[in-house]
Short mmCIF file of C-alpha atoms in Angstrom, two decimals:
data_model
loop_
_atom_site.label_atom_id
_atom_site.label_comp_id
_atom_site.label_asym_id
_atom_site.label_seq_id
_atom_site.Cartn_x
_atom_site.Cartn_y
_atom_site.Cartn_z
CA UNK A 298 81.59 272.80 -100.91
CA UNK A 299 83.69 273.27 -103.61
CA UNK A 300 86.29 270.76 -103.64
CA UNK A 301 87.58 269.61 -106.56
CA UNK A 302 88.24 265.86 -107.54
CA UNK A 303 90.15 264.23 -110.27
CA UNK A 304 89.90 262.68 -113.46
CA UNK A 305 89.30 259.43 -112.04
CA UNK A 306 85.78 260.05 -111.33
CA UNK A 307 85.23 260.76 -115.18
CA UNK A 308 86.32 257.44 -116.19
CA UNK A 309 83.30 254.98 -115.56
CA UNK A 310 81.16 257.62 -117.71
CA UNK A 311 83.32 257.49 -120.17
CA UNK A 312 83.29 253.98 -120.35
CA UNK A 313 80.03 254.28 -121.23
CA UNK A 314 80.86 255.80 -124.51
CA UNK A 315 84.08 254.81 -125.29
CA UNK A 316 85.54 251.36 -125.27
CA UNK A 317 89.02 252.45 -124.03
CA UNK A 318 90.02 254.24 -120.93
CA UNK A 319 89.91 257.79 -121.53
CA UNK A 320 91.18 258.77 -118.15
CA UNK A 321 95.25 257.21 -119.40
CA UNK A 322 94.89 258.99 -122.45
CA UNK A 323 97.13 262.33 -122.45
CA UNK A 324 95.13 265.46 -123.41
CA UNK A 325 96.74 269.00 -124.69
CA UNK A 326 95.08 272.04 -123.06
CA UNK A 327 94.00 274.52 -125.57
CA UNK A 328 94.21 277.20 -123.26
CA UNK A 329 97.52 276.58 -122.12
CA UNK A 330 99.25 273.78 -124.25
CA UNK A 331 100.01 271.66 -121.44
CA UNK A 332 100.14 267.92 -121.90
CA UNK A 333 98.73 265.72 -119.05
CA UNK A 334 96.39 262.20 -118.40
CA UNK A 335 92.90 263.06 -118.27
CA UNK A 336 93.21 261.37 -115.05
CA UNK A 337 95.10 264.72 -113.33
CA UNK A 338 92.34 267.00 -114.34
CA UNK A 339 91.17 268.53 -111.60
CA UNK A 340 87.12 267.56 -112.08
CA UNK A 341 83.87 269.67 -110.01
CA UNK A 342 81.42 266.86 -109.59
CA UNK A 343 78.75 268.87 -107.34
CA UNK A 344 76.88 270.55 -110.72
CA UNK A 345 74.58 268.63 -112.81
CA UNK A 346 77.60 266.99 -114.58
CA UNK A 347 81.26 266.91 -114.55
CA UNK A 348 83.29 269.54 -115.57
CA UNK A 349 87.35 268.93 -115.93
CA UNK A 350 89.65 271.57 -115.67
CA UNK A 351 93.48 271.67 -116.80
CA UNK A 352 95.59 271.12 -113.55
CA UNK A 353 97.70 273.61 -114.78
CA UNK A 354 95.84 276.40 -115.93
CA UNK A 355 92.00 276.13 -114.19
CA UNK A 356 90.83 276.60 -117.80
CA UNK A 357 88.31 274.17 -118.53
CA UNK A 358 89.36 271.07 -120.80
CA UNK A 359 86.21 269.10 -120.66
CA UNK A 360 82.44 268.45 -119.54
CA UNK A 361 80.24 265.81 -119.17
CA UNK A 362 76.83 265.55 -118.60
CA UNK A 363 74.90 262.37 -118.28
CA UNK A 364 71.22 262.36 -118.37
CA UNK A 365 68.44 259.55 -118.47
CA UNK A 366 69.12 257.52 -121.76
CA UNK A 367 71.87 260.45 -123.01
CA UNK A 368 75.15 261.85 -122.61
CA UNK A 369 76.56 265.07 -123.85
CA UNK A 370 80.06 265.62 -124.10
CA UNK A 371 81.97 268.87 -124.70
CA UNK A 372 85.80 268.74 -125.57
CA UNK A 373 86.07 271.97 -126.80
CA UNK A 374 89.21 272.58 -124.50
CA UNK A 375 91.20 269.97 -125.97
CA UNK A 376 93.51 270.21 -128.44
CA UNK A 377 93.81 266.49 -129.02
CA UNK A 378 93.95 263.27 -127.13
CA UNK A 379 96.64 260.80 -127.33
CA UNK A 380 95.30 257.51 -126.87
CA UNK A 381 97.42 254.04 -126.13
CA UNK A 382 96.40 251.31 -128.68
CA UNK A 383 97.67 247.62 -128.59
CA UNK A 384 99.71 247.44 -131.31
CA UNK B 1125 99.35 245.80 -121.33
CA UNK B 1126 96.59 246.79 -119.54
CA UNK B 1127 97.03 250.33 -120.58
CA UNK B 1128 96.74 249.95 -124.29
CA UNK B 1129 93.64 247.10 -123.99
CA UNK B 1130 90.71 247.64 -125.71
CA UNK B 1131 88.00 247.62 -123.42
CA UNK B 1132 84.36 247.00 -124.66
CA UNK B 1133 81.49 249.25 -123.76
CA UNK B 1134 80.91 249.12 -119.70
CA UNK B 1135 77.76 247.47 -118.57
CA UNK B 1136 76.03 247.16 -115.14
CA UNK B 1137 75.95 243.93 -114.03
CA UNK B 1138 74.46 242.22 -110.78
CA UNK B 1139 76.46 240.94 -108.20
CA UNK B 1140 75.42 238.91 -105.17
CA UNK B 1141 76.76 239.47 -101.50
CA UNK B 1142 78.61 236.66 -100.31
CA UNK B 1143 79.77 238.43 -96.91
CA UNK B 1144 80.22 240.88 -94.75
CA UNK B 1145 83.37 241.48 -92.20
CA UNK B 1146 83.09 244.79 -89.71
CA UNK B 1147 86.42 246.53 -90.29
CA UNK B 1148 85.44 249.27 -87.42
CA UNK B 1149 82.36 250.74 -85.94
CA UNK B 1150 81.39 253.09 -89.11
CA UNK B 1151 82.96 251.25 -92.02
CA UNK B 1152 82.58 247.41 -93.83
CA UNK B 1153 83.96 245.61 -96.06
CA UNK B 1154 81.06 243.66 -98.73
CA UNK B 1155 82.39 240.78 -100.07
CA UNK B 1156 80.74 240.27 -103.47
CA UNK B 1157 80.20 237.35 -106.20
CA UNK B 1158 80.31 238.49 -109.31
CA UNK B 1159 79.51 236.18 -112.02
CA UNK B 1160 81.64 236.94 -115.03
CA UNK B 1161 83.61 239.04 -113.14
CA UNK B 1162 87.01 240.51 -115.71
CA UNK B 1163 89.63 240.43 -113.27
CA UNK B 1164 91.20 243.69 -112.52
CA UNK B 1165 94.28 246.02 -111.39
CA UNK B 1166 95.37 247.09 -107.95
CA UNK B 1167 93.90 250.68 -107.61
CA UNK B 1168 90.86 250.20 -109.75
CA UNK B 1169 86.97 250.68 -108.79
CA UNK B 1170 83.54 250.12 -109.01
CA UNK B 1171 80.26 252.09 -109.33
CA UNK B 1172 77.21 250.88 -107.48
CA UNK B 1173 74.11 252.34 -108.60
CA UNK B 1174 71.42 251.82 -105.97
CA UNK B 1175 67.59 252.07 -107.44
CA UNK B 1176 64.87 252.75 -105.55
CA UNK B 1177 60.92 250.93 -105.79
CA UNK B 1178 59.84 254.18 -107.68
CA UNK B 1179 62.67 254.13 -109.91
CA UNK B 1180 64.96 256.98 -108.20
CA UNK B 1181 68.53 255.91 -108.91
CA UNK B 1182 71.77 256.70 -107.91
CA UNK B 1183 75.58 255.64 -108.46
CA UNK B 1184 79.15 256.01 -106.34
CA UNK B 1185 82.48 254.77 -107.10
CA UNK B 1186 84.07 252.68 -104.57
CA UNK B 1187 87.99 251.54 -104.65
CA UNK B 1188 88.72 247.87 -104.65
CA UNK B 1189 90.16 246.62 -101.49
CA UNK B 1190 90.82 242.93 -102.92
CA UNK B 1191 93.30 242.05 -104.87
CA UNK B 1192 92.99 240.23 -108.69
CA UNK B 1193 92.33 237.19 -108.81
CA UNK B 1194 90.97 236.87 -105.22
CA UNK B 1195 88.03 234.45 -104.43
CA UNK B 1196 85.43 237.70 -103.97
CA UNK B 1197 85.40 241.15 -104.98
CA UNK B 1198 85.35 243.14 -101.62
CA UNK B 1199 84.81 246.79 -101.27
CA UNK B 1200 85.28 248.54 -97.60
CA UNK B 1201 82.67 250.98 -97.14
CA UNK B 1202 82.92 253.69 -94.38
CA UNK B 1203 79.60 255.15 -93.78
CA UNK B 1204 78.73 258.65 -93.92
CA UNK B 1205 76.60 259.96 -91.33
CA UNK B 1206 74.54 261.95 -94.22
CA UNK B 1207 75.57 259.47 -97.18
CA UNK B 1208 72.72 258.64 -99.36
CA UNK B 1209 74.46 255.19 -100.66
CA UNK B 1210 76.88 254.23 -98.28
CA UNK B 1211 74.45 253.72 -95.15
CA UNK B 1212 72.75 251.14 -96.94
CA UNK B 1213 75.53 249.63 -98.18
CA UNK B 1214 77.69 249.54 -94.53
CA UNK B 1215 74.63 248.49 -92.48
CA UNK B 1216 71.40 247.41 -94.29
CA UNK B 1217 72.97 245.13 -97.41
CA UNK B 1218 73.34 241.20 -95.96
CA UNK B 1219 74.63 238.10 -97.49
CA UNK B 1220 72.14 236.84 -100.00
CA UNK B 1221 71.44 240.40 -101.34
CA UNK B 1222 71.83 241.21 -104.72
CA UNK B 1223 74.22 244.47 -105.96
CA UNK B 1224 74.19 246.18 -108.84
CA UNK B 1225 77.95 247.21 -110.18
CA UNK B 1226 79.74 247.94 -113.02
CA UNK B 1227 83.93 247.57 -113.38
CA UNK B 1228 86.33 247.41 -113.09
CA UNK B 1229 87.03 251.44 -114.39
CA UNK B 1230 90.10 253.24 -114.11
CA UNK B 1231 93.51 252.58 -115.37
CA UNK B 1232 95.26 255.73 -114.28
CA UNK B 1233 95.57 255.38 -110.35
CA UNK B 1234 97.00 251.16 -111.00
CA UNK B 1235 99.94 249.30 -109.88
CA UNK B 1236 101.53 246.90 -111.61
CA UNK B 1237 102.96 244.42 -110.01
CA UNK B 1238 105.72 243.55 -112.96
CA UNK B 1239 107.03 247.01 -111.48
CA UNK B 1240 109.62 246.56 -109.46
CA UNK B 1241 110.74 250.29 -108.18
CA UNK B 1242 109.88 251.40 -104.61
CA UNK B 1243 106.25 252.30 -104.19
CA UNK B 1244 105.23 255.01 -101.59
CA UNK B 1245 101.55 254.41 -100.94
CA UNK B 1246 99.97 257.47 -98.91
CA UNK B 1247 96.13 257.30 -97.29
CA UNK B 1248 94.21 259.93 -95.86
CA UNK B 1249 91.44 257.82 -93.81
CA UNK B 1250 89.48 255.36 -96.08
CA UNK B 1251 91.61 256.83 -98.59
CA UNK B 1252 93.53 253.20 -97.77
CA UNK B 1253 91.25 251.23 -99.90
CA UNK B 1254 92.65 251.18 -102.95
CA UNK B 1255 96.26 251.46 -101.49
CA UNK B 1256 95.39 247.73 -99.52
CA UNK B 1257 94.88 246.66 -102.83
CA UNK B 1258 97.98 247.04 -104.19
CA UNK B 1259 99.66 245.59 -101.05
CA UNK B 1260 97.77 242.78 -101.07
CA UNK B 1261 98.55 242.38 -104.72
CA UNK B 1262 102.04 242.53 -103.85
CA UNK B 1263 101.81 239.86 -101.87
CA UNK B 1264 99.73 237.67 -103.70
CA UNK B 1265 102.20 238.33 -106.81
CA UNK B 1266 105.27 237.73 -104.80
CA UNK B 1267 106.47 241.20 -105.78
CA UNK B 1268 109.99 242.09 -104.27
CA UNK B 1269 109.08 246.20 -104.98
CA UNK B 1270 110.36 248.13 -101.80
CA UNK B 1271 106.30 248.90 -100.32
CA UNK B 1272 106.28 251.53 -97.90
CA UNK B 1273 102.63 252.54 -96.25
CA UNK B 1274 101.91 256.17 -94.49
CA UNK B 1275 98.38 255.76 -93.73
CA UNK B 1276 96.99 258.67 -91.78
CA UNK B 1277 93.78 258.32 -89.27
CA UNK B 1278 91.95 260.62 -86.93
CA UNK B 1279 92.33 257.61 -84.27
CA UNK B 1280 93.21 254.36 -83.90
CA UNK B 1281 89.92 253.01 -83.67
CA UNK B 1282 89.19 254.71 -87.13
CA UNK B 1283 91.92 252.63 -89.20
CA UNK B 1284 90.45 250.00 -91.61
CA UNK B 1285 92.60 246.84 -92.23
CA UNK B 1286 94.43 247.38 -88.92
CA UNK B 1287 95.09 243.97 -88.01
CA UNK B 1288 96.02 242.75 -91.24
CA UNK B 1289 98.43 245.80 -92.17
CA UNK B 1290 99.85 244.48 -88.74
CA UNK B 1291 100.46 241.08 -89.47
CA UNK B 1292 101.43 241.83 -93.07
CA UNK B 1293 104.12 244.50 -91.80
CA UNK B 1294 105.74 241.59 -89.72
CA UNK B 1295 105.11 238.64 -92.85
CA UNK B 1296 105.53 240.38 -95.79
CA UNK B 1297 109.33 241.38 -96.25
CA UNK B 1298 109.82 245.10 -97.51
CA UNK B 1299 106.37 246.03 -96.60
CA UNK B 1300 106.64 248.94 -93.84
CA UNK B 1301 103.54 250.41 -92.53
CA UNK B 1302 103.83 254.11 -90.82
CA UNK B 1303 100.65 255.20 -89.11
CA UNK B 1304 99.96 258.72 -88.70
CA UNK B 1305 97.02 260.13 -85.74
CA UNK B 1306 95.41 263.75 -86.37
CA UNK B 1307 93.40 263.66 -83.37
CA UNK B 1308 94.60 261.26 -80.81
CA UNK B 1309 96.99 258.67 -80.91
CA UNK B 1310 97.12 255.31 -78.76
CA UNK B 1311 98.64 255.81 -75.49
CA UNK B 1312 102.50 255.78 -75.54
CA UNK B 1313 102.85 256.83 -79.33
CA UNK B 1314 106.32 258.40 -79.67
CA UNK B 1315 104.68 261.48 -81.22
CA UNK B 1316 101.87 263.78 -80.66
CA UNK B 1317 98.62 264.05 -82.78
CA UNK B 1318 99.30 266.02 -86.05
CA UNK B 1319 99.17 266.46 -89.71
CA UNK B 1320 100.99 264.85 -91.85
CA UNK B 1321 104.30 266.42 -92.71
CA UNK B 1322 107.45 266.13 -94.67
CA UNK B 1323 109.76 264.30 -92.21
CA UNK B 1324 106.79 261.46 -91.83
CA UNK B 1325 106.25 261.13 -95.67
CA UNK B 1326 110.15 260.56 -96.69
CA UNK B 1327 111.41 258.99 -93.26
CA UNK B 1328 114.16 261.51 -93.02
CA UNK B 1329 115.54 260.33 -96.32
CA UNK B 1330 116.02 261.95 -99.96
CA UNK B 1331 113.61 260.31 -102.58
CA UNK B 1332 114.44 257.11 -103.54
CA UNK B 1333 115.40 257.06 -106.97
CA UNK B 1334 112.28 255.59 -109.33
CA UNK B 1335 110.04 255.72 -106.37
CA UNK B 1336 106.10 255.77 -107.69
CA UNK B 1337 103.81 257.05 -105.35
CA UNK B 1338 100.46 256.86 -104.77
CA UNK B 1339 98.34 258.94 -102.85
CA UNK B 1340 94.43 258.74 -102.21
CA UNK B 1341 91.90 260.73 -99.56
CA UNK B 1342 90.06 263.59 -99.28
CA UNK B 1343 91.25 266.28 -101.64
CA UNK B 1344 92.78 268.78 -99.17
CA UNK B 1345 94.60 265.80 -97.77
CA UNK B 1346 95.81 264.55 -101.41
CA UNK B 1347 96.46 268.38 -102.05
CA UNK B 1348 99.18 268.71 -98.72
CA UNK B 1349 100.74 265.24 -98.90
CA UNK B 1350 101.09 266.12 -103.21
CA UNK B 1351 102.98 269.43 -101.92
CA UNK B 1352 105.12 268.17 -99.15
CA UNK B 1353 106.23 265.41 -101.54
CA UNK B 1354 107.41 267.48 -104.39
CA UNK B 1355 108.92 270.54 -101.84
CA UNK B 1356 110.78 267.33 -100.60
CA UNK B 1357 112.39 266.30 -104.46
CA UNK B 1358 109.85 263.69 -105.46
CA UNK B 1359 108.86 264.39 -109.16
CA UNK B 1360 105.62 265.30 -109.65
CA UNK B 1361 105.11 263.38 -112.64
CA UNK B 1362 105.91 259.88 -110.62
CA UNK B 1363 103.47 261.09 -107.92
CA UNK B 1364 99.60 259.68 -108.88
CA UNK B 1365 96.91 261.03 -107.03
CA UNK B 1366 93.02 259.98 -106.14
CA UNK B 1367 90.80 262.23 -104.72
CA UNK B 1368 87.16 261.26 -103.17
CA UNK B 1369 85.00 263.72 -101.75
CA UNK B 1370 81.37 264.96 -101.22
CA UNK B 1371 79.64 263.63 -104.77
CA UNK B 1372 80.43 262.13 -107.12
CA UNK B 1373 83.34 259.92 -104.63
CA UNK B 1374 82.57 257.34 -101.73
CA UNK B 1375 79.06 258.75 -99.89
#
């Protein structure tokens, strides 16, 4: 199996290190410069973490690996993240 | 603006199981206490982490089928037959028992109900979970938001909520429910078992302009119903998508 999920599944993790909802923010491929919510990465769960790929381009954008008492995270295929704020 | 809130760190937290209701043979719906509980948005979910005597622990997400503000937090569970959390959770876990959650995550796949453009809610089996959320939040809110359902099932007996989606299609005004059967449909259904297709998904009309639409099942499903959609004029950018599948989704 090889099916691919979304960004959805990344957010709870996330949560864990961040105290705003990563998966709304809008992330820039570096690959391919395409803007898009974390949310409609495509993400392959069935590995020992979560890797996130650009919908667009396959490239990947982000990983995520969460272990007993850490978490690594990799965003080398991000340009940037936009993040909504309250004003 | 639920979007833009600041969130806190997410905890696990202990809920207690206040009841369970049979939705059909394979799948349940636990109705949970949760002390403290945040409130949350149509669409949202949970993960349960399940830990075993010697420590061995695991976690799933599962949708929210209630909607905000609701007296319990309920979450329909349809059992896998080689599931390694939701077996426990759709047969074994009994009022009284205590559950160990954290939520509610996710603010991409949400509906608000202050929106009031059609919604086009799409659900590939127990893909329907989230999607009952946001109908019963429209109802609850006293939305006026054109709803319209296309929940597809491998057979009647397999579709969650089927009682209530009936009743609700009757009661709640501009809610229309359109089932879809891939493997056999109740005697005397106008059409044969099939996929889903183009014709089904737009009901022989042109996208209705500022339509949002949600769809949520397995990923090939999500992937088709996405396509047929935007070959049919629906932007893709309106269309929001959740996928569950073999880990890291609903076993």
């Amino acid at each position: 199996m090889n099916a691919h999920l979304d960004g959805n599944v990344l957010a709870g993790t996330l949560r864990e290190l961040f105290t705003v909802d990563i998966t709304t923010a809008t992330g820039q491929c570096v690959s391919c410069g395409t803007t898009a919510a974390m949310a409609e990465a495509r993400v392959y769960a069935d590995a020992p973490g979560m890797v996130a790929r650009c919908a667009t381009c396959d490239e990947v954008v982000l990983r995520l690996v969460r272990g007993p008492g850490r978490a690594w995270l990799d965003m080398r295929g991000l340009n940037y993240l936009e993040l909504q704020l309250p004003a | 603006m639920a979007r833009a809130a600041v969130l806190g760190r997410l905890t696990w937290q202990v809920g207690t199981v206040a009841g369970v209701r049979d939705e059909t043979p394979t799948a349940r719906t636990i109705m949970l206490d949760v002390p403290g509980w945040p409130g949350h948005q149509a669409g949202q979910h949970v993960d349960v982490r399940l830990t075993a005597a010697d420590g061995y622990s695991t976690q799933r997400s599962y949708s929210i089928a209630s909607a905000p503000g609701s007296t319990s937090l309920e979450l329909t569970v349809q059992r896998l037959p080689d599931g390694e959390v939701s077996p426990y959770l759709a047969e074994v876990l009994a009022p009284g028992d205590p559950l160990e959650l954290r939520g509610p995550i996710g603010g991409w796949f949400v509906w608000d109900p202050e929106n009031a453009e059609p919604v086009l809610l799409v659900a590939g089996g127990s893909g329907v979970v989230p999607l009952m959320a946001m109908i019963r939040t429209r109802a609850m809110s006293g939305s006026q938001a054109p709803f319209r359902l296309v929940y597809s099932v491998r057979a009647p007996d397999t579709a969650l909520y089927a009682g209530e989606l009936a009743d609700r299609a009757r009661s709640d005004a501009g809610l229309d429910v359109t089932y879809v059967y891939t493997r056999s449909a109740p005697p005397g259904w106008p059409a044969p078992a099939g996929r889903i297709n183009t014709d089904i998904l737009t009901a022989g009309q042109p996208a209705q302009p500022g339509q949002a639409v949600f769809v949520c099942g397995p990923t090939g499903f999500v992937e088709a119903a996405a396509d047929l959609l935007v070959d049919a004029g629906q932007e893709p950018r309106t269309i929001k998508t959740e996928r569950f599948g073999p880990s890291g989704g609903q076993t």
